[in-house]
GROMACS .gro file of C-alpha atoms in nm:
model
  425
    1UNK     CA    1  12.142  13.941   6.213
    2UNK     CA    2  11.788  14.071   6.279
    3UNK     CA    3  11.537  13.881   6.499
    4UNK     CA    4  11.289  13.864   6.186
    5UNK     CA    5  11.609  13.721   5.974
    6UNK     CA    6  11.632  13.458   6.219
    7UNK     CA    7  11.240  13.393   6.296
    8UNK     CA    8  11.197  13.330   5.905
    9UNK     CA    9  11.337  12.977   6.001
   10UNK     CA   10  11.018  12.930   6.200
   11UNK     CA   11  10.783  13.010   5.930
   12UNK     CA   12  10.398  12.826   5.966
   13UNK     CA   13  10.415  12.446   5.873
   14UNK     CA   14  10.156  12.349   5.650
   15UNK     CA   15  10.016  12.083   5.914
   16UNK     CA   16  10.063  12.064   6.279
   17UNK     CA   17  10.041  11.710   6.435
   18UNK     CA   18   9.757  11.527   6.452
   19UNK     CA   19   9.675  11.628   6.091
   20UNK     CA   20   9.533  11.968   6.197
   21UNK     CA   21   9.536  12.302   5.938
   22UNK     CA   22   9.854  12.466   6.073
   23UNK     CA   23   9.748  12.789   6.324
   24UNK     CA   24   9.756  13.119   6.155
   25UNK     CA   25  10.098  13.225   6.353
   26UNK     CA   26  10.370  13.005   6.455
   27UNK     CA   27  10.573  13.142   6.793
   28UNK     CA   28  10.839  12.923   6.955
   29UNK     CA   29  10.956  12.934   7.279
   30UNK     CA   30  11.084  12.682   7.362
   31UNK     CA   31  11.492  12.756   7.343
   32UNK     CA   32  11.566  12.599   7.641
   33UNK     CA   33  11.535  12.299   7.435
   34UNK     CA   34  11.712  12.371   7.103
   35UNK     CA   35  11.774  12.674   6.967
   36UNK     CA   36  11.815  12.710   6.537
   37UNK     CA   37  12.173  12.747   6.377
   38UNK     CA   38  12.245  13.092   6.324
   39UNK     CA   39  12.314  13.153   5.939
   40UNK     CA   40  12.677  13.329   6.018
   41UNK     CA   41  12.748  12.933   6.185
   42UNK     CA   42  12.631  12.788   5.904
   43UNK     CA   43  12.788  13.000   5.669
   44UNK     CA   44  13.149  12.942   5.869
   45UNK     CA   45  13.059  12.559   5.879
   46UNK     CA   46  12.969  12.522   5.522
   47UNK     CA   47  13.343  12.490   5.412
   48UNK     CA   48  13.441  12.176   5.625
   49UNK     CA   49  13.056  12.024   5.521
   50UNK     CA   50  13.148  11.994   5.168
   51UNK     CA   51  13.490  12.156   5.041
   52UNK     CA   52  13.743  12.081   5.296
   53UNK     CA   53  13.586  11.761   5.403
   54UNK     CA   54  13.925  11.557   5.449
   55UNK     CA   55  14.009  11.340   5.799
   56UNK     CA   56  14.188  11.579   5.984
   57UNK     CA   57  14.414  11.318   6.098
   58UNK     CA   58  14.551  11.221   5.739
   59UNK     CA   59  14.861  11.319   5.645
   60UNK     CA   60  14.885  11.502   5.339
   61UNK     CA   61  14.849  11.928   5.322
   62UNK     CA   62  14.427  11.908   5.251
   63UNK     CA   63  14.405  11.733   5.589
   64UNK     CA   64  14.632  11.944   5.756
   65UNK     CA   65  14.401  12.247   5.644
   66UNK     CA   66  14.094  12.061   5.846
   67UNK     CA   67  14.334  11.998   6.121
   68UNK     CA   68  14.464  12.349   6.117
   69UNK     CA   69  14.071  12.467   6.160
   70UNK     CA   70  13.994  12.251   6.408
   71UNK     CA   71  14.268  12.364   6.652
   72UNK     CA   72  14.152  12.728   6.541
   73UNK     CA   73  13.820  12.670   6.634
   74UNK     CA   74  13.976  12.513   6.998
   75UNK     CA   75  14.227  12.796   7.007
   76UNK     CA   76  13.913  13.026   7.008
   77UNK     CA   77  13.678  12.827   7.234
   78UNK     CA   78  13.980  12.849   7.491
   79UNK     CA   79  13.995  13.224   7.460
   80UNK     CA   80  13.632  13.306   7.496
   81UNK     CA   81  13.656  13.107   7.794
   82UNK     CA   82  13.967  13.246   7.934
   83UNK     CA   83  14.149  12.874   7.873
   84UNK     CA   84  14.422  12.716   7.739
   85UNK     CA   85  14.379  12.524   7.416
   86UNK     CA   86  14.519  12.195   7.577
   87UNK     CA   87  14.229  12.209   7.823
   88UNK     CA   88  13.955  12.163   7.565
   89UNK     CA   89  13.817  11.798   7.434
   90UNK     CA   90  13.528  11.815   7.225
   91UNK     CA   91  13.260  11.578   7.273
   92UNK     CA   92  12.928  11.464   7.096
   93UNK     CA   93  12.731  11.724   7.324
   94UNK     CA   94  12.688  11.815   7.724
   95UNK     CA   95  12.602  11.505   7.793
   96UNK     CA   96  12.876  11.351   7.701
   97UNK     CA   97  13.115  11.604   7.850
   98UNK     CA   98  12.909  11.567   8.158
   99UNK     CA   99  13.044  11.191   8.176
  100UNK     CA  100  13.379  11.256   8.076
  101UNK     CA  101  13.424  11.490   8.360
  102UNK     CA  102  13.290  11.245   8.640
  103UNK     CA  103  13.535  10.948   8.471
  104UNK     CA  104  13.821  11.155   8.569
  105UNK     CA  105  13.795  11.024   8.920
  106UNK     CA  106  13.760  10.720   9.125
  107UNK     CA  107  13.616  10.863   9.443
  108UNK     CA  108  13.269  10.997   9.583
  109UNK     CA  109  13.113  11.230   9.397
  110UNK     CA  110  12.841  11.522   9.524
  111UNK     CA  111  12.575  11.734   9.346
  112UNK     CA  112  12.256  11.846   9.414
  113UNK     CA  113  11.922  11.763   9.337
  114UNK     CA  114  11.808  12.010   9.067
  115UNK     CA  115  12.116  11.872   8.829
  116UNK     CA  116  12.070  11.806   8.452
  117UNK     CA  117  11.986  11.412   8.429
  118UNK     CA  118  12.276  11.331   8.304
  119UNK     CA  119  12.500  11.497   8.606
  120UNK     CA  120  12.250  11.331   8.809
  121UNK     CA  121  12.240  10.951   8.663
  122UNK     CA  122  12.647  10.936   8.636
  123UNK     CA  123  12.585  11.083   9.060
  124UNK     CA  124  12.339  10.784   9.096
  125UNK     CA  125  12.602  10.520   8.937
  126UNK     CA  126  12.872  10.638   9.150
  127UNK     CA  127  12.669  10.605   9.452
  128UNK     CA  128  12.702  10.946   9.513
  129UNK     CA  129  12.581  11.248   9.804
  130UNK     CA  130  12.306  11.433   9.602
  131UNK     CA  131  12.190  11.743   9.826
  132UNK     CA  132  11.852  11.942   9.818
  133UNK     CA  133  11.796  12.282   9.679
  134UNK     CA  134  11.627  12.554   9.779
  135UNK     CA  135  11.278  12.655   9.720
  136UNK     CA  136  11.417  12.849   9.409
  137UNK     CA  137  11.628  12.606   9.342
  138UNK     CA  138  11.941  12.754   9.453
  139UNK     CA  139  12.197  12.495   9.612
  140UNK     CA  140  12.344  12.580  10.002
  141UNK     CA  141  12.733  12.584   9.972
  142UNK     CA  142  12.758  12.474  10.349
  143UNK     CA  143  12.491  12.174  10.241
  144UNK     CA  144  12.713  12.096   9.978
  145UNK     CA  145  13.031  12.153  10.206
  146UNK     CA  146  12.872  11.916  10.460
  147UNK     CA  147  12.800  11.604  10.215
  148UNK     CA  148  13.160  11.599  10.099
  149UNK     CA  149  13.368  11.312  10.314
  150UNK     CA  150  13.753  11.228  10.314
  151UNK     CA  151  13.682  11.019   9.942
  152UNK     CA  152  13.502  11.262   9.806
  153UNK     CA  153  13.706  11.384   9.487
  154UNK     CA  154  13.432  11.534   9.249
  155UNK     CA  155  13.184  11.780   9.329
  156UNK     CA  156  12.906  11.938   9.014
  157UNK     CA  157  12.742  12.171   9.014
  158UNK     CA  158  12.590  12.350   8.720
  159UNK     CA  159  12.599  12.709   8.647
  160UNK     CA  160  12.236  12.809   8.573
  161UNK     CA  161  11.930  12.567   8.586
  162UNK     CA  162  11.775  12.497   8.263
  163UNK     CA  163  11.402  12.413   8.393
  164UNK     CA  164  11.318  12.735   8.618
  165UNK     CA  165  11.657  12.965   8.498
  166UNK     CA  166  11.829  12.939   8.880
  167UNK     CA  167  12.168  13.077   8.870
  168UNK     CA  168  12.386  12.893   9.088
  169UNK     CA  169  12.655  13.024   9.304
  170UNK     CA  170  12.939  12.863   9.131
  171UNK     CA  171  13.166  13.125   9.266
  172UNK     CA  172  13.124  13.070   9.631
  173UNK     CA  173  13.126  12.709   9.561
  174UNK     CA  174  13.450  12.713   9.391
  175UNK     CA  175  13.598  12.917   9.708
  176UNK     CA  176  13.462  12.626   9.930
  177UNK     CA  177  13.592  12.363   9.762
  178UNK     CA  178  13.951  12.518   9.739
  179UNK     CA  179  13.915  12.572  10.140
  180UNK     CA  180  13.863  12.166  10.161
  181UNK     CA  181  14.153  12.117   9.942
  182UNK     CA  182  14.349  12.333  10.143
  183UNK     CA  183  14.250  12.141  10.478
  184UNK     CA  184  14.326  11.808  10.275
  185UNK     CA  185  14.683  11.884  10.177
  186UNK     CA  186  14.757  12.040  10.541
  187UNK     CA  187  14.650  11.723  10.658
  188UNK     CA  188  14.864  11.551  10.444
  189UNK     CA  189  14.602  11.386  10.213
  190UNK     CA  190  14.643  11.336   9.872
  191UNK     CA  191  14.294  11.304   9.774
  192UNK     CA  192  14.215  11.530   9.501
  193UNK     CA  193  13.877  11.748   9.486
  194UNK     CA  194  13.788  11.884   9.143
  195UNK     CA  195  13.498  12.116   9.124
  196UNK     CA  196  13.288  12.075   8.794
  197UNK     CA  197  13.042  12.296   8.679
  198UNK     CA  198  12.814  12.213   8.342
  199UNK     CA  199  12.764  12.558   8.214
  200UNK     CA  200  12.564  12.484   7.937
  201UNK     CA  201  12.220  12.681   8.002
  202UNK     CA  202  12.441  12.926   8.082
  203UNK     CA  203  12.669  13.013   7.777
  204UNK     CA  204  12.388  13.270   7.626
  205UNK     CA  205  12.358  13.471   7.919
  206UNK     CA  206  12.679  13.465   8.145
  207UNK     CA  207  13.001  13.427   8.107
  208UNK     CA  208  13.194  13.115   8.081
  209UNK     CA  209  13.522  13.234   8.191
  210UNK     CA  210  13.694  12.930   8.363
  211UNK     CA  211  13.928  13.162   8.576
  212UNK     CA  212  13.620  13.383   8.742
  213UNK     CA  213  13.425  13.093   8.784
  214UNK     CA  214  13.733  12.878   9.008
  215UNK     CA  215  13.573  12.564   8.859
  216UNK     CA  216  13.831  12.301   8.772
  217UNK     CA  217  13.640  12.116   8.495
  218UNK     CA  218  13.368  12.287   8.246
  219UNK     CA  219  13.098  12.185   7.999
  220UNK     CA  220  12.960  12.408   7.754
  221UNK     CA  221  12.720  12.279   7.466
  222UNK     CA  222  12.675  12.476   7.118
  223UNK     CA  223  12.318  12.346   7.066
  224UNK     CA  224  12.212  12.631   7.359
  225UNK     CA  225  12.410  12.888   7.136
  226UNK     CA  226  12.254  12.921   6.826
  227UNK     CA  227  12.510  12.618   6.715
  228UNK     CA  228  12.518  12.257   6.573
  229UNK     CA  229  12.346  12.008   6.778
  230UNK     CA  230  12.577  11.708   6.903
  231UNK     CA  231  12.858  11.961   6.943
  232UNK     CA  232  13.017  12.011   7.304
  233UNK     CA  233  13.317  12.068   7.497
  234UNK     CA  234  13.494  12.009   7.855
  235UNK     CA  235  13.746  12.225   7.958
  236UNK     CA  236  13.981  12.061   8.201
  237UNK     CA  237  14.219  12.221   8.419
  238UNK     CA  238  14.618  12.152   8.424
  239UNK     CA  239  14.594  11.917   8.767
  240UNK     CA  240  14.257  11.699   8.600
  241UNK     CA  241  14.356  11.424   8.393
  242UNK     CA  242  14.054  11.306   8.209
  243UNK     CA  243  13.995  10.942   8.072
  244UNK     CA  244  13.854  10.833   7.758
  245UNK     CA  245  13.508  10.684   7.767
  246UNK     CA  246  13.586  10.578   7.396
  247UNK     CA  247  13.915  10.390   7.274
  248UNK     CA  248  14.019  10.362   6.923
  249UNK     CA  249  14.257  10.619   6.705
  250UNK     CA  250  14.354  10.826   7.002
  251UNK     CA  251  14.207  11.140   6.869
  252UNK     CA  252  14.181  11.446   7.106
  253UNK     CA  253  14.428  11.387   7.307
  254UNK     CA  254  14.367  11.048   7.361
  255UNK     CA  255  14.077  11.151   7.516
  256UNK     CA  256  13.844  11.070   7.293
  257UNK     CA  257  13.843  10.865   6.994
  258UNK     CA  258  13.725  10.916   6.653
  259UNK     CA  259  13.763  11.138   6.348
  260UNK     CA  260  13.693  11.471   6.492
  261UNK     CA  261  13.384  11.664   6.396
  262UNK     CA  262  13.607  11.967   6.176
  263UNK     CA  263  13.290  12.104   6.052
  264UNK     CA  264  13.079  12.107   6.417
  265UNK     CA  265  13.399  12.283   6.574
  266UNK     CA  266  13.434  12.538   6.348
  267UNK     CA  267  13.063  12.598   6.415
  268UNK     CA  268  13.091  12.615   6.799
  269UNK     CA  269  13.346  12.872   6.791
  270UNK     CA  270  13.160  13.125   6.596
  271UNK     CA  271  12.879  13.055   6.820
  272UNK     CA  272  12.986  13.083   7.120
  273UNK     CA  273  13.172  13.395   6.996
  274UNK     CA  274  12.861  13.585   6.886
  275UNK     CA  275  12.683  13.449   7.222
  276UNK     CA  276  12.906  13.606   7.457
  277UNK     CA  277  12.987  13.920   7.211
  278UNK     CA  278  12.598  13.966   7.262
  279UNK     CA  279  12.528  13.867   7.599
  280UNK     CA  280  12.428  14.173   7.774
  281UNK     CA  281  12.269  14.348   7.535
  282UNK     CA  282  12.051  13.995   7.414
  283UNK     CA  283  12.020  13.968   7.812
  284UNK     CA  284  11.849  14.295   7.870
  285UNK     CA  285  11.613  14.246   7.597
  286UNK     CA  286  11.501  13.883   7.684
  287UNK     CA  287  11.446  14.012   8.031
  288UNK     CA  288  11.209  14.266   7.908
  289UNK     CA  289  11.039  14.023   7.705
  290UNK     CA  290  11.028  13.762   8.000
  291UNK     CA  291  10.851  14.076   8.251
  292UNK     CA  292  10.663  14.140   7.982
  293UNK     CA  293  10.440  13.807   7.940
  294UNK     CA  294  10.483  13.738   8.331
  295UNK     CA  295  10.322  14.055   8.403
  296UNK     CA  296  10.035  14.018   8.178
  297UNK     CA  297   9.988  13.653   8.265
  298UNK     CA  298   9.974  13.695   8.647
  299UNK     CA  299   9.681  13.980   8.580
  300UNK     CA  300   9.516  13.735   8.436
  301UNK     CA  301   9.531  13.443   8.682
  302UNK     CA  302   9.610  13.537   9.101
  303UNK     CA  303   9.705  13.128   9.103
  304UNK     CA  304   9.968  13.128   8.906
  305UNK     CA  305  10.292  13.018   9.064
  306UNK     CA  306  10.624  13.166   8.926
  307UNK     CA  307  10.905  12.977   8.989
  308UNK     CA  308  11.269  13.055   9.053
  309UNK     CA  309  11.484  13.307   9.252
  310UNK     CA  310  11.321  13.666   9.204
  311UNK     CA  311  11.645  13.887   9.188
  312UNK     CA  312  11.729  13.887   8.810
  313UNK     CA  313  12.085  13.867   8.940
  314UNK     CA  314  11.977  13.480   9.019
  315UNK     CA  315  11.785  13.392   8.743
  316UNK     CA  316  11.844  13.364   8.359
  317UNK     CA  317  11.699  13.654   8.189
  318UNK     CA  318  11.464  13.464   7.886
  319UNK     CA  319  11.318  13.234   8.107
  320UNK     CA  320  10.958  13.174   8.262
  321UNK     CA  321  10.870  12.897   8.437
  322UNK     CA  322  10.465  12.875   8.561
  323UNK     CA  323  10.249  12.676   8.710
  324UNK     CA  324   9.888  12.714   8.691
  325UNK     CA  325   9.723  12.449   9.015
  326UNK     CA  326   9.494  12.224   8.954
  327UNK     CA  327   9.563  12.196   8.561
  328UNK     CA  328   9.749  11.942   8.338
  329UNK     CA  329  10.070  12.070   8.165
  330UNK     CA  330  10.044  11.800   7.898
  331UNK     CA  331   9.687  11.950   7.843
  332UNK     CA  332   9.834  12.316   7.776
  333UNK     CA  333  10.118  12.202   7.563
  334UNK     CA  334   9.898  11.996   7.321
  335UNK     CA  335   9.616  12.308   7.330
  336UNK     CA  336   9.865  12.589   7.321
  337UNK     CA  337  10.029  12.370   6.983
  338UNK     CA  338   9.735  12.405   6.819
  339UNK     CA  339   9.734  12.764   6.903
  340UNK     CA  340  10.093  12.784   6.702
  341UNK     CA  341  10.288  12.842   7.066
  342UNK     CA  342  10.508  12.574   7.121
  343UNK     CA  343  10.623  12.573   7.500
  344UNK     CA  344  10.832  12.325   7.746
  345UNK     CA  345  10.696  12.151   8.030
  346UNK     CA  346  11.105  12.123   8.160
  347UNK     CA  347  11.427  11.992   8.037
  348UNK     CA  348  11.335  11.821   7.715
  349UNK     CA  349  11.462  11.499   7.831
  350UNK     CA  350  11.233  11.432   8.109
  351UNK     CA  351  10.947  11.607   7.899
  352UNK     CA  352  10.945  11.385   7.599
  353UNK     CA  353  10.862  11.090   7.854
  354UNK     CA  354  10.594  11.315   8.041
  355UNK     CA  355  10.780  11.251   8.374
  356UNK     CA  356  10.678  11.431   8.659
  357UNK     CA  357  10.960  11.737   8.686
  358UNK     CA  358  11.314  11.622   8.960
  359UNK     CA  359  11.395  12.002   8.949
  360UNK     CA  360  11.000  12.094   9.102
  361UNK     CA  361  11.035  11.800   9.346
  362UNK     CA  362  11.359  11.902   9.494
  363UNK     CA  363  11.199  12.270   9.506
  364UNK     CA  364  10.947  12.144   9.711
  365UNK     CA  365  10.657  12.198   9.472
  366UNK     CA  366  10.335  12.002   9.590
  367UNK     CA  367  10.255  11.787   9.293
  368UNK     CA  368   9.883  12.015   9.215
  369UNK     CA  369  10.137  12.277   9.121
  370UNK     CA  370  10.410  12.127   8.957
  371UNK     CA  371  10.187  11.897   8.734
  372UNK     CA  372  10.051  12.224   8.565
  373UNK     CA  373  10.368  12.397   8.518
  374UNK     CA  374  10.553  12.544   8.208
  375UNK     CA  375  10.880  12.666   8.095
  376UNK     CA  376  10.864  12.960   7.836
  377UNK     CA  377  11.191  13.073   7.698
  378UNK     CA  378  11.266  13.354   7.436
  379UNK     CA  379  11.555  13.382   7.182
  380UNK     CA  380  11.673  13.591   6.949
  381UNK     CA  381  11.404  13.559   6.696
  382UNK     CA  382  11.151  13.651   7.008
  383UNK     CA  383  10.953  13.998   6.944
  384UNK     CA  384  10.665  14.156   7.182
  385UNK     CA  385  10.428  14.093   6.935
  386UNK     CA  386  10.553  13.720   6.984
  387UNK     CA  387  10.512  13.762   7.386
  388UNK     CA  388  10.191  13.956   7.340
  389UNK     CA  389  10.033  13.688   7.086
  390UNK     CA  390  10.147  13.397   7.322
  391UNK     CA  391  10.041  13.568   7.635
  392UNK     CA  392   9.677  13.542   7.475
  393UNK     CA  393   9.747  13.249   7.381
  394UNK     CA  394   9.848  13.084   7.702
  395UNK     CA  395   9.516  13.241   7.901
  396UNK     CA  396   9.297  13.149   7.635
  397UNK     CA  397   9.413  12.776   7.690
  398UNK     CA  398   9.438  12.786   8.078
  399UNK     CA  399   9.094  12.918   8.115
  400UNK     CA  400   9.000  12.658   7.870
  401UNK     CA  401   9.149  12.425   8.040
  402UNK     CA  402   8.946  12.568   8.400
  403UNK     CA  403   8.605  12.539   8.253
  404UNK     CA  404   8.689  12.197   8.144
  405UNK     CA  405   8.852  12.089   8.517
  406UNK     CA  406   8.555  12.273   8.679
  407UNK     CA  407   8.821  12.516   8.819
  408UNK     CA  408   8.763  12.830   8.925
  409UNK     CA  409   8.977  13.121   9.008
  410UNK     CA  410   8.982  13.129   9.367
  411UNK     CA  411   8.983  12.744   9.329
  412UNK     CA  412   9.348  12.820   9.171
  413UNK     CA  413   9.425  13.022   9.431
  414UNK     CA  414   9.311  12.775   9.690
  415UNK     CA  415   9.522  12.474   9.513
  416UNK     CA  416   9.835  12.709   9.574
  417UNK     CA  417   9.852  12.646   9.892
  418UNK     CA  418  10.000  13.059   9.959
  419UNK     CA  419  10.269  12.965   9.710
  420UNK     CA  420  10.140  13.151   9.432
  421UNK     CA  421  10.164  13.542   9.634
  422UNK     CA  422  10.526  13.429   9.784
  423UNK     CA  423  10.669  13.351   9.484
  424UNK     CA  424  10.607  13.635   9.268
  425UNK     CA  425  10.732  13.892   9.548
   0.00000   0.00000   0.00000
């Protein structure tokens, strides 16, 4: 499918909000957030939406046609992620996958402090070890290492960051965590240690195969791949028994009750399919795109602080994440709207409440810097004239946004504090 086949979904509202004449061109980037169902999903969903529609756990042969796509579509999820079928569960989304993995165990748990919320709140109910990051937000494996104890039995860690695109070292982690089981078991202790690893952000860009990652639980979401929203799995490994956070028929294994979402399955698979059939070459073009508008952005403002590991090897190839000192983020966003560009200020959760940023606090951001920062992400539908239009956009609105703050360039600069020339080396 071409980029312009998808952008057509994107097409200029007739009114923006606030009851303002809709801007001339509309350019999202914002996919971070949500990205739109690609029309080969919707065209493999459409079936199970109105034809085959039956409850997949009835009994007669039209059910057992919804049941026999359903274990298709897990049959193919497994594959693409190098899995057995019996490993999969399908939830209502990450989030929920992200819970179901930490209910598998009673002990201490340990993340770190850039985490998705909801790793992070189900950490914070379990009382557990959360660890800092790096100033690119890249997690220690010794730090990590260090905060688990003898009841530690869960430790997440998430593949790639979805606020400033850090790639984690999930690997190393997973080679660390074996060594501690290793120790445990010599010392005769039963205590499990599970590593999981919510791979979500990831799933466009990487891969997701369980095997080369050494994880022992992962969550994938089809809402970041082009796929229905409220649509997610967690693969769990042969020695992780999961329990269900919802009781009722028994459906999924027991895992997790209620008639099974035949049509959001389906859609997942052929998602995720096209995502990592795509990967690299979608990769190298995002990249391009993402060098592109941080190039001609940071010759247009020496203050501007780029956040996020600078090897590309580290850092998710569509994403941008800036800060501009001394400047309101809420400001931009509501400006650049009006503009047509429709950014992120970080994960959407936190940025539909306007709370100050957990990933730029555990970075170490001063709060002049974080409070002006945004997170630009392409997609598919994403062309240069889309990066060029936005990246005269975006200065248009920051230097509005200076003459209105009193701000000057070297006032910028000053408010950086030397971050802004270290972090774009």
């Amino acid at each position: 499918m071409t980029s312009a086949g998808m952008a057509s979904g994107f097409a200029a509202a007739e009114r923006v909000a606030g009851g303002a004449p809709a801007p001339v061109r509309e350019v999202y980037l914002d996919y971070a957030a949500a990205t739109p169902l690609d029309p080969r999903v919707l065209s493999a969903m459409e079936p199970y939406l109105t034809r085959c529609f039956e409850n997949p756990s009835a009994p007669y042969a039209r059910a057992r046609a919804a049941r026999d796509a359903l274990e298709r579509a897990r049959a193919d999820i497994a594959h693409l992620m190098g899995a057995k079928p019996d490993g999969i569960t399908f939830t209502a989304g990450a989030t929920e996958a992200n819970n179901l993995a930490f209910a598998a165990t009673d002990g201490g748990v340990v993340t770190d402090a850039a985490e998705h919320e909801s790793v992070l709140a189900c950490a914070k109910a379990r009382g557990g070890a959360v660890v800092g990051v790096g100033a690119d937000g890249r997690v220690d494996p010794e730090r990590l290492r260090a905060a688990i104890g003898p009841s530690t039995q869960l430790v997440s860690v998430e593949l790639a960051n979805g606020e400033v695109g850090t790639v984690q070292p999930v690997r190393e982690i997973a080679r660390m965590v074996a060594a501690v089981r290793a120790r445990r078991l010599a010392g005769g202790s039963r205590v499990p240690l599970w590593l999981h690893a919510d791979a979500s952000q990831a799933a466009g860009s990487l891969s997701c195969n369980v095997t080369s990652l050494g994880a022992d639980m992962v969550t994938l979401s089809a809402a970041k791949v082009y796929g229905p929203k409220q649509v997610g799995v967690l693969w769990a490994g042969e020695g992780v028994r999961l329990r269900p956070l919802v009781r009722g028929g028994g459906q999924e294994g027991g895992v997790r009750s209620g008639t099974e979402n035949v049509a959001g399955a389906v859609g997942f698979a052929v998602a995720l399919a096209l995502a990592q059939a795509g990967r690299a070459e979608e990769g190298r073009r995002e990249e391009a795109l993402r060098s592109r508008l941080e190039a001609a952005l940071a010759a247009e403002f020496a203050g501007m602080v780029v956040s996020g590991p600078r090897s590309p090897k580290r850092r998710l190839p569509g994403l941008l994440h800036v800060s501009f000192p001394g400047l309101e983020a809420r400001r931009l966003v509501v400006l650049l709207e009006r503009r047509g560009v429709s950014v992120g200020t970080g994960s959407a959760c936190a940025a539909s409440r306007m709370r100050e940023s957990h990933v730029l606090n555990a970075m170490g951001l001063p709060p002049e810097v974080s409070s002006g920062s945004l997170r630009i992400t392409m997609g598919r539908p994403t062309s240069v004239d889309d990066i060029d239009y936005a990246a005269g956009q975006i200065a248009d609105a920051v230097r509005a946004e200076m003459r209105r703050m009193g701000l000057t360039p070297e006032g910028m600069l000053d408010r950086a504090g030397g971050l802004a020339a270290g972090r774009r080396r």
